[in-house]
Short mmCIF file of C-alpha atoms and ligand atoms in Angstrom, two decimals:
data_model
loop_
_atom_site.label_atom_id
_atom_site.label_comp_id
_atom_site.label_asym_id
_atom_site.label_seq_id
_atom_site.Cartn_x
_atom_site.Cartn_y
_atom_site.Cartn_z
CA GLU A 115 -40.85 -29.28 2.95
CA LYS A 116 -37.34 -29.92 2.97
CA GLY A 117 -37.49 -31.30 -0.37
CA GLY A 118 -35.86 -34.54 0.55
CA TYR A 119 -32.95 -33.12 2.25
CA ASP A 120 -32.16 -33.84 5.84
CA HIS A 121 -32.05 -29.93 6.50
CA PHE A 122 -33.09 -26.55 5.44
CA MET A 123 -29.38 -25.50 5.48
CA LEU A 124 -28.49 -28.34 2.87
CA LYS A 125 -31.38 -27.87 0.73
CA GLU A 126 -30.44 -24.19 0.68
CA ILE A 127 -26.80 -24.90 -0.14
CA TYR A 128 -28.14 -26.82 -2.96
CA GLU A 129 -30.44 -24.30 -4.21
CA GLN A 130 -27.83 -21.81 -4.85
CA PRO A 131 -27.52 -22.56 -8.50
CA GLU A 132 -31.08 -21.59 -9.03
CA ALA A 133 -31.31 -19.07 -6.41
CA ILE A 134 -28.38 -17.08 -8.13
CA LEU A 135 -30.31 -17.49 -11.55
CA ASP A 136 -33.40 -15.96 -9.91
CA THR A 137 -31.38 -12.85 -8.86
CA PHE A 138 -30.38 -12.42 -12.62
CA ARG A 139 -33.58 -13.05 -14.09
CA GLY A 140 -34.77 -9.80 -16.16
CA ARG A 141 -31.55 -8.12 -14.70
CA LEU A 142 -28.63 -9.66 -16.59
CA LEU A 143 -29.03 -9.39 -20.26
CA SER A 144 -25.51 -10.76 -21.59
CA ASN A 145 -26.71 -10.73 -25.51
CA GLU A 146 -27.47 -7.32 -25.28
CA ALA A 147 -24.66 -6.48 -22.95
CA VAL A 148 -26.92 -4.69 -20.60
CA ILE A 149 -27.63 -4.76 -16.96
CA LYS A 150 -31.03 -3.63 -15.77
CA LEU A 151 -31.82 -2.47 -12.32
CA ALA A 152 -34.70 -0.23 -11.85
CA GLY A 153 -33.52 0.80 -8.33
CA VAL A 154 -29.95 1.99 -9.68
CA GLU A 155 -31.47 3.39 -13.04
CA ASP A 156 -33.90 5.47 -11.37
CA ASN A 157 -31.15 6.99 -9.11
CA MET A 158 -28.11 6.89 -11.50
CA LYS A 159 -27.65 10.69 -11.01
CA LYS A 160 -27.16 10.01 -7.31
CA PHE A 161 -24.97 6.88 -8.06
CA LEU A 162 -22.75 8.75 -10.27
CA ALA A 163 -22.44 11.90 -8.13
CA ALA A 164 -21.56 9.44 -4.83
CA GLU A 165 -18.03 10.33 -3.72
CA ARG A 166 -18.31 7.31 -1.15
CA ILE A 167 -20.26 4.13 -0.68
CA ILE A 168 -20.64 3.03 3.04
CA VAL A 169 -21.94 -0.23 3.41
CA VAL A 170 -23.97 -1.33 6.94
CA ALA A 171 -24.69 -4.68 7.66
CA CYS A 172 -24.21 -7.45 10.37
CA GLY A 173 -23.06 -11.01 10.22
CA THR A 174 -22.89 -13.06 6.93
CA SER A 175 -24.45 -9.73 5.39
CA TRP A 176 -21.49 -7.96 6.58
CA HIS A 177 -19.08 -10.34 4.81
CA ALA A 178 -21.16 -9.96 1.56
CA GLY A 179 -20.64 -6.22 1.94
CA LEU A 180 -16.69 -6.84 2.48
CA VAL A 181 -16.68 -8.85 -0.73
CA SER A 182 -18.39 -5.80 -2.37
CA GLU A 183 -15.86 -3.62 -1.32
CA TYR A 184 -13.33 -5.21 -3.79
CA ILE A 185 -15.80 -5.28 -6.61
CA PHE A 186 -16.88 -1.58 -6.25
CA GLU A 187 -13.35 -0.32 -5.94
CA ASP A 188 -11.76 -2.77 -8.45
CA LEU A 189 -14.41 -2.28 -10.99
CA ALA A 190 -16.23 1.05 -10.34
CA ARG A 191 -13.65 2.89 -8.93
CA ILE A 192 -15.63 4.13 -5.99
CA PRO A 193 -14.15 4.28 -2.58
CA VAL A 194 -16.10 1.88 0.11
CA GLU A 195 -16.34 1.46 3.61
CA VAL A 196 -17.78 -1.41 5.24
CA GLU A 197 -19.16 -0.97 8.84
CA TYR A 198 -20.95 -3.29 11.41
CA ALA A 199 -24.29 -1.49 11.70
CA SER A 200 -23.99 -1.99 15.44
CA GLU A 201 -20.81 0.07 15.75
CA PHE A 202 -21.71 2.57 12.83
CA ARG A 203 -24.97 3.76 14.66
CA TYR A 204 -23.10 4.63 18.06
CA ARG A 205 -20.21 6.45 16.59
CA ASN A 206 -20.92 9.76 15.63
CA PRO A 207 -20.03 8.85 11.77
CA VAL A 208 -19.24 11.61 9.33
CA ILE A 209 -21.90 11.15 6.61
CA THR A 210 -22.92 13.79 3.91
CA GLU A 211 -25.55 13.95 1.23
CA LYS A 212 -22.65 13.08 -1.11
CA ASP A 213 -22.46 9.50 0.48
CA ILE A 214 -24.50 6.54 -0.71
CA VAL A 215 -25.57 3.95 2.23
CA ILE A 216 -26.03 0.32 1.14
CA ALA A 217 -27.62 -1.61 3.62
CA ILE A 218 -27.52 -5.39 3.25
CA SER A 219 -30.01 -7.74 5.08
CA GLN A 220 -31.41 -11.06 4.54
CA SER A 221 -34.38 -10.67 6.81
CA GLY A 222 -34.86 -7.09 6.60
CA GLU A 223 -35.34 -6.93 10.07
CA THR A 224 -32.13 -6.77 11.79
CA ALA A 225 -32.32 -3.99 14.39
CA ASP A 226 -29.07 -2.62 14.37
CA THR A 227 -29.02 -2.27 10.30
CA LEU A 228 -32.34 -0.62 10.68
CA ALA A 229 -31.18 2.14 13.21
CA ALA A 230 -28.20 2.62 11.02
CA ILE A 231 -30.25 3.18 8.16
CA LYS A 232 -32.20 5.96 10.07
CA LEU A 233 -28.99 7.52 11.24
CA ALA A 234 -27.96 7.70 7.68
CA LYS A 235 -31.01 9.13 6.40
CA SER A 236 -31.02 11.85 9.12
CA LYS A 237 -27.77 13.18 7.97
CA GLY A 238 -29.00 13.41 4.44
CA ALA A 239 -27.40 10.27 2.75
CA PHE A 240 -29.23 8.26 -0.01
CA VAL A 241 -29.79 4.72 1.34
CA PHE A 242 -30.09 1.53 -0.80
CA GLY A 243 -31.28 -1.82 0.44
CA VAL A 244 -30.01 -5.19 -0.74
CA CYS A 245 -32.87 -7.17 1.12
CA ASN A 246 -34.16 -10.91 0.58
CA VAL A 247 -37.55 -10.61 2.32
CA VAL A 248 -39.86 -8.55 0.33
CA GLY A 249 -41.60 -6.00 1.97
CA SER A 250 -39.42 -6.16 5.15
CA SER A 251 -38.98 -2.95 7.48
CA ILE A 252 -35.66 -2.48 5.95
CA ALA A 253 -36.73 -2.65 2.49
CA ARG A 254 -39.43 -0.39 3.40
CA GLU A 255 -37.19 2.16 5.31
CA THR A 256 -34.58 2.41 2.42
CA ASP A 257 -34.79 5.07 -0.40
CA ALA A 258 -34.36 2.43 -3.11
CA GLY A 259 -33.14 -1.08 -3.43
CA ALA A 260 -32.68 -4.43 -5.18
CA TYR A 261 -34.05 -7.66 -3.94
CA THR A 262 -31.86 -10.84 -4.00
CA HIS A 263 -35.07 -13.12 -4.86
CA ALA A 264 -33.17 -16.02 -3.16
CA GLY A 265 -36.26 -17.44 -2.01
CA PRO A 266 -37.08 -18.11 2.02
CA GLU A 267 -34.14 -19.02 3.81
CA ILE A 268 -35.20 -20.98 6.72
CA GLY A 269 -31.88 -22.49 8.13
CA VAL A 270 -30.54 -20.01 10.63
CA ALA A 271 -26.87 -20.08 9.25
CA SER A 272 -27.03 -17.96 6.05
CA THR A 273 -26.17 -19.54 2.79
CA LYS A 274 -28.06 -18.60 -0.32
CA ALA A 275 -28.82 -15.11 0.94
CA PHE A 276 -24.94 -14.69 0.94
CA THR A 277 -24.26 -15.74 -2.49
CA THR A 278 -27.19 -13.79 -3.85
CA GLN A 279 -26.26 -10.79 -1.92
CA ILE A 280 -22.77 -10.84 -3.58
CA THR A 281 -24.61 -11.36 -7.04
CA VAL A 282 -26.85 -8.47 -6.66
CA LEU A 283 -23.55 -6.33 -5.36
CA THR A 284 -21.86 -7.43 -8.47
CA LEU A 285 -24.44 -6.37 -10.64
CA ILE A 286 -24.71 -2.96 -9.19
CA ALA A 287 -20.79 -2.55 -9.19
CA LEU A 288 -20.80 -3.55 -12.86
CA ARG A 289 -23.74 -1.06 -13.81
CA LEU A 290 -22.00 1.88 -12.26
CA ALA A 291 -18.41 0.61 -13.76
CA ARG A 292 -19.91 0.84 -17.22
CA ALA A 293 -21.95 4.22 -16.38
CA LYS A 294 -18.68 5.55 -15.13
CA GLY A 295 -16.70 4.50 -18.00
CA ALA A 296 -14.46 2.90 -15.59
CA ILE A 297 -14.42 -0.51 -17.75
CA SER A 298 -14.42 -0.85 -21.48
CA SER A 299 -17.55 -2.29 -23.09
CA SER A 300 -15.82 -5.48 -23.88
CA GLU A 301 -14.47 -5.86 -20.31
CA PHE A 302 -17.94 -5.27 -19.00
CA ARG A 303 -19.17 -7.97 -21.45
CA HIS A 304 -16.61 -10.48 -20.65
CA HIS A 305 -17.77 -10.03 -16.93
CA LEU A 306 -21.33 -10.67 -17.81
CA ILE A 307 -20.58 -13.74 -19.90
CA GLU A 308 -18.64 -14.97 -17.10
CA LEU A 309 -21.36 -14.28 -14.38
CA GLU A 310 -23.88 -16.04 -16.49
CA THR A 311 -21.82 -19.11 -16.15
CA ILE A 312 -21.78 -19.10 -12.18
CA PRO A 313 -25.13 -20.97 -11.76
CA SER A 314 -23.48 -23.82 -13.66
CA LYS A 315 -20.13 -23.60 -12.05
CA VAL A 316 -21.72 -23.59 -8.56
CA LYS A 317 -23.31 -26.79 -9.53
CA GLU A 318 -19.80 -28.15 -10.29
CA ALA A 319 -18.47 -26.79 -6.94
CA LEU A 320 -21.53 -28.82 -5.04
CA GLU A 321 -19.96 -32.26 -6.65
CA SER A 322 -17.04 -31.93 -3.97
CA ASP A 323 -19.51 -32.67 -1.52
CA GLY A 324 -18.41 -36.30 -1.28
CA TYR A 325 -14.87 -35.46 -0.64
CA VAL A 326 -15.92 -32.66 1.96
CA GLN A 327 -17.59 -35.15 3.99
CA THR A 328 -14.56 -37.34 4.13
CA ILE A 329 -12.56 -34.31 5.39
CA ALA A 330 -15.23 -33.30 7.68
CA ASP A 331 -15.01 -36.80 9.16
CA ILE A 332 -11.20 -36.49 9.73
CA TYR A 333 -11.17 -32.87 11.31
CA LYS A 334 -14.68 -32.98 13.29
CA ASP A 335 -12.98 -33.32 16.68
CA ALA A 336 -10.52 -30.49 16.07
CA LYS A 337 -10.96 -27.81 18.88
CA ASN A 338 -10.06 -24.92 16.69
CA PHE A 339 -9.75 -24.13 12.78
CA LEU A 340 -8.34 -21.10 10.97
CA TYR A 341 -9.56 -19.74 7.93
CA LEU A 342 -7.25 -17.85 5.51
CA GLY A 343 -7.76 -16.31 2.32
CA ARG A 344 -6.48 -12.93 0.63
CA GLY A 345 -8.09 -10.37 -1.78
CA TYR A 346 -11.60 -11.21 -2.63
CA ASN A 347 -11.33 -14.23 -0.70
CA PHE A 348 -10.42 -12.71 2.34
CA PRO A 349 -14.16 -12.14 3.46
CA VAL A 350 -14.96 -15.52 2.33
CA ALA A 351 -12.26 -16.88 5.01
CA LEU A 352 -14.22 -14.86 7.69
CA GLU A 353 -17.49 -16.17 6.35
CA GLY A 354 -16.20 -19.86 6.46
CA ALA A 355 -15.26 -19.48 9.82
CA LEU A 356 -18.41 -17.98 11.07
CA LYS A 357 -20.27 -20.96 9.34
CA LEU A 358 -18.19 -23.51 11.65
CA LYS A 359 -18.68 -21.44 14.80
CA GLU A 360 -22.42 -20.95 14.32
CA ILE A 361 -23.59 -24.45 13.85
CA SER A 362 -20.81 -26.84 14.94
CA TYR A 363 -19.62 -24.80 17.87
CA ILE A 364 -15.98 -25.32 17.03
CA HIS A 365 -13.81 -22.17 17.78
CA ALA A 366 -12.78 -20.91 14.22
CA GLU A 367 -11.16 -17.54 12.86
CA GLY A 368 -10.89 -16.22 9.76
CA TYR A 369 -7.72 -13.85 8.78
CA PRO A 370 -6.16 -12.33 5.74
CA ALA A 371 -3.63 -14.90 5.00
CA ALA A 372 -0.72 -12.33 5.08
CA GLU A 373 -1.73 -11.40 8.77
CA MET A 374 -0.41 -14.89 9.82
CA LYS A 375 3.27 -13.82 10.72
CA HIS A 376 1.78 -10.97 12.82
CA GLY A 377 0.45 -13.17 15.55
CA PRO A 378 -1.76 -15.97 14.32
CA ILE A 379 1.14 -18.26 13.16
CA ALA A 380 2.03 -18.85 16.66
CA LEU A 381 -1.26 -21.06 17.26
CA ILE A 382 -0.19 -23.31 14.32
CA ASP A 383 0.86 -27.13 15.42
CA GLU A 384 -0.22 -30.55 14.05
CA HIS A 385 -3.35 -30.39 15.78
CA MET A 386 -4.68 -26.96 13.80
CA PRO A 387 -6.51 -27.47 10.43
CA VAL A 388 -5.98 -24.34 8.20
CA VAL A 389 -8.65 -23.91 5.72
CA VAL A 390 -6.76 -21.84 3.01
CA ILE A 391 -8.63 -20.34 -0.10
CA ALA A 392 -6.17 -20.50 -2.66
CA THR A 393 -7.54 -19.90 -6.23
CA LYS A 394 -5.54 -19.08 -9.28
CA LYS A 395 -5.12 -15.60 -9.95
CA GLY A 396 -5.38 -12.89 -7.34
CA HIS A 397 -2.66 -13.51 -4.97
CA TYR A 398 -2.07 -17.08 -5.59
CA GLU A 399 1.65 -17.20 -5.49
CA LYS A 400 1.69 -15.25 -2.42
CA VAL A 401 -0.95 -17.68 -0.83
CA VAL A 402 1.16 -20.63 -1.89
CA SER A 403 4.16 -19.21 0.09
CA ASN A 404 1.67 -18.72 3.30
CA ILE A 405 0.73 -22.56 2.53
CA GLN A 406 4.41 -23.39 2.93
CA GLU A 407 4.62 -21.43 6.26
CA ILE A 408 1.77 -23.27 7.75
CA LYS A 409 3.19 -26.73 6.47
CA SER A 410 6.98 -26.02 7.88
CA ARG A 411 4.95 -25.56 11.32
CA LYS A 412 3.16 -28.80 10.84
CA GLY A 413 -0.62 -27.43 10.32
CA LYS A 414 -3.00 -29.61 8.65
CA ILE A 415 -3.88 -27.70 5.20
CA ILE A 416 -7.21 -27.84 3.49
CA GLY A 417 -6.84 -25.98 0.26
CA ILE A 418 -9.45 -24.56 -1.66
CA VAL A 419 -8.07 -24.56 -5.28
CA THR A 420 -8.76 -23.78 -8.87
CA LYS A 421 -9.48 -27.19 -10.83
CA GLY A 422 -6.38 -28.67 -12.24
CA ASP A 423 -4.02 -26.84 -9.53
CA LYS A 424 -0.57 -28.69 -9.14
CA SER A 425 1.44 -26.31 -6.35
CA VAL A 426 -1.00 -26.21 -3.67
CA LYS A 427 -1.83 -29.88 -4.23
CA GLU A 428 1.77 -30.86 -3.78
CA LEU A 429 1.73 -29.15 -0.33
CA ALA A 430 -1.95 -29.52 1.20
CA ASP A 431 -2.97 -32.56 3.15
CA HIS A 432 -6.42 -32.10 0.96
CA VAL A 433 -7.49 -30.08 -1.55
CA ILE A 434 -10.97 -29.16 -2.88
CA GLU A 435 -11.43 -27.77 -6.49
CA VAL A 436 -13.72 -25.33 -7.64
CA PRO A 437 -14.13 -24.41 -11.26
CA GLU A 438 -12.09 -21.50 -12.95
CA THR A 439 -13.57 -18.13 -13.22
CA ILE A 440 -12.47 -14.54 -13.18
CA GLU A 441 -10.92 -13.41 -9.83
CA SER A 442 -14.10 -11.14 -8.96
CA LEU A 443 -16.43 -13.92 -9.04
CA THR A 444 -14.65 -16.43 -7.30
CA PRO A 445 -16.26 -15.94 -3.87
CA LEU A 446 -19.38 -17.17 -5.20
CA LEU A 447 -17.47 -20.56 -5.75
CA THR A 448 -14.91 -20.77 -2.94
CA THR A 449 -17.67 -20.17 -0.55
CA ILE A 450 -19.95 -23.49 -1.48
CA PRO A 451 -17.25 -26.18 0.03
CA LEU A 452 -16.93 -24.25 3.41
CA GLN A 453 -20.61 -24.19 3.67
CA LEU A 454 -20.75 -27.94 2.97
CA LEU A 455 -17.66 -28.55 5.62
CA SER A 456 -19.40 -26.81 8.35
CA TYR A 457 -22.61 -28.41 7.58
CA HIS A 458 -21.10 -31.99 7.57
CA ILE A 459 -19.12 -31.48 10.93
CA ALA A 460 -22.16 -30.09 12.53
CA VAL A 461 -24.27 -33.34 11.65
CA MET A 462 -21.33 -35.53 12.48
CA LEU A 463 -21.22 -33.83 15.87
CA ASP A 464 -25.16 -34.22 16.30
CA LYS A 465 -25.63 -30.57 16.42
CA ASN A 466 -28.95 -28.69 15.53
CA VAL A 467 -28.07 -27.38 12.33
CA ASP A 468 -31.16 -25.60 11.38
CA GLN A 469 -31.57 -24.01 14.85
CA PRO A 470 -28.13 -23.67 16.76
CA ARG A 471 -28.40 -22.67 20.34
CA ASN A 472 -28.48 -19.05 21.27
CA LEU A 473 -29.18 -17.86 17.59
CA ALA A 474 -32.38 -16.36 15.93
CA LYS A 475 -32.93 -16.27 12.46
CA SER A 476 -33.69 -12.30 12.59
CA VAL A 477 -32.03 -10.39 15.19
CA THR A 478 -34.86 -7.76 15.87
CA VAL A 479 -33.42 -6.70 19.20
CA GLU A 480 -30.11 -5.00 19.76
C1 F6R B 146 -25.00 -16.08 9.86
C2 F6R B 146 -26.45 -15.40 10.27
C3 F6R B 146 -26.22 -14.06 10.66
C4 F6R B 146 -27.11 -12.93 9.85
C5 F6R B 146 -27.07 -11.77 10.51
C6 F6R B 146 -27.46 -10.89 9.81
O1 F6R B 146 -25.19 -17.30 9.30
O2 F6R B 146 -27.23 -15.88 9.76
O3 F6R B 146 -24.85 -13.45 10.98
O4 F6R B 146 -26.15 -12.75 8.83
O5 F6R B 146 -27.75 -11.99 11.85
O6 F6R B 146 -28.86 -10.92 9.42
P1 F6R B 146 -29.58 -10.17 8.24
O7 F6R B 146 -29.05 -10.64 6.88
O8 F6R B 146 -31.07 -10.86 8.05
O9 F6R B 146 -29.66 -8.60 8.44
#
């Protein structure tokens, strides 16, 4: 059932090219320059009238929500707020009929997310679900939605659910961007063509596996890790840190790279591995200078870079390459080596990768 892999997590990491293709199927028609999502089409009026999108989710799904904030704002020019469902539900949040709430959940059973949906509905908001499990409570409770179609995710640490959530959210953002006229038809087409290349680029990113194992072996005994990224890759840094915490029980924190100087830089010494996502475009030059700051304090740098990168290679102790793509799609690639790194460290430390202590696959209690 693990298809020859030692763990479900590894199997699910390797399933991502196919899972992302399944997410596209029947929805991304790049030849015709069309995105078809019934849940969006049927409610286009509401989407176009929305003054704001509020995303509610927990854990890894919340990280996918954070990535979508950049995508929706950048492409579709719709203001977005991303909320932990557990906080949102107990505030007295300002929600109106003009808001669209997007609830993201792999299992579709997360108690806090479900409660946040009920609250939003009671205030008159339109609630759209992005779930993986078909017919789940959240899928039923929402007004409309789009499934991720990632297939069953068994490993407690979420992997393919995350990348397919980002894929669906990107499709929605692009569809809305086009409907609003926020991007030109040529830009739209360019995004579709790039998106279509992602499964094969994920496959290529998976080829870093051997080198990631070498890095895992060097740093597996570290007591702390920092993960840094900016822009679209800031949420990926958070997700990388969460993966490491969950399955290897090593303390890790994700930060926006520029926040370093406001505190966390004090932690850096020769014992601190720092994983820095430094892909080309976006804030590349700025991230390179963040890397210089870490290096001058003797931190060990593991850079996640665009294929062919030179500047980071000169500074970092290790670099892991991912293929080039447009900035908004980089999270789908930069996530891959971070998943592999946490996996290999956990295996080397002899931890229970698929069923880490204290964690459950769906959190049906608050
Ligand atoms: C992380 C992880 C959890 C879940 C969170 C939300 O690897 O698995 O953080 O992402 O419990 O679960 P869903 O998406 O099922 O609502």
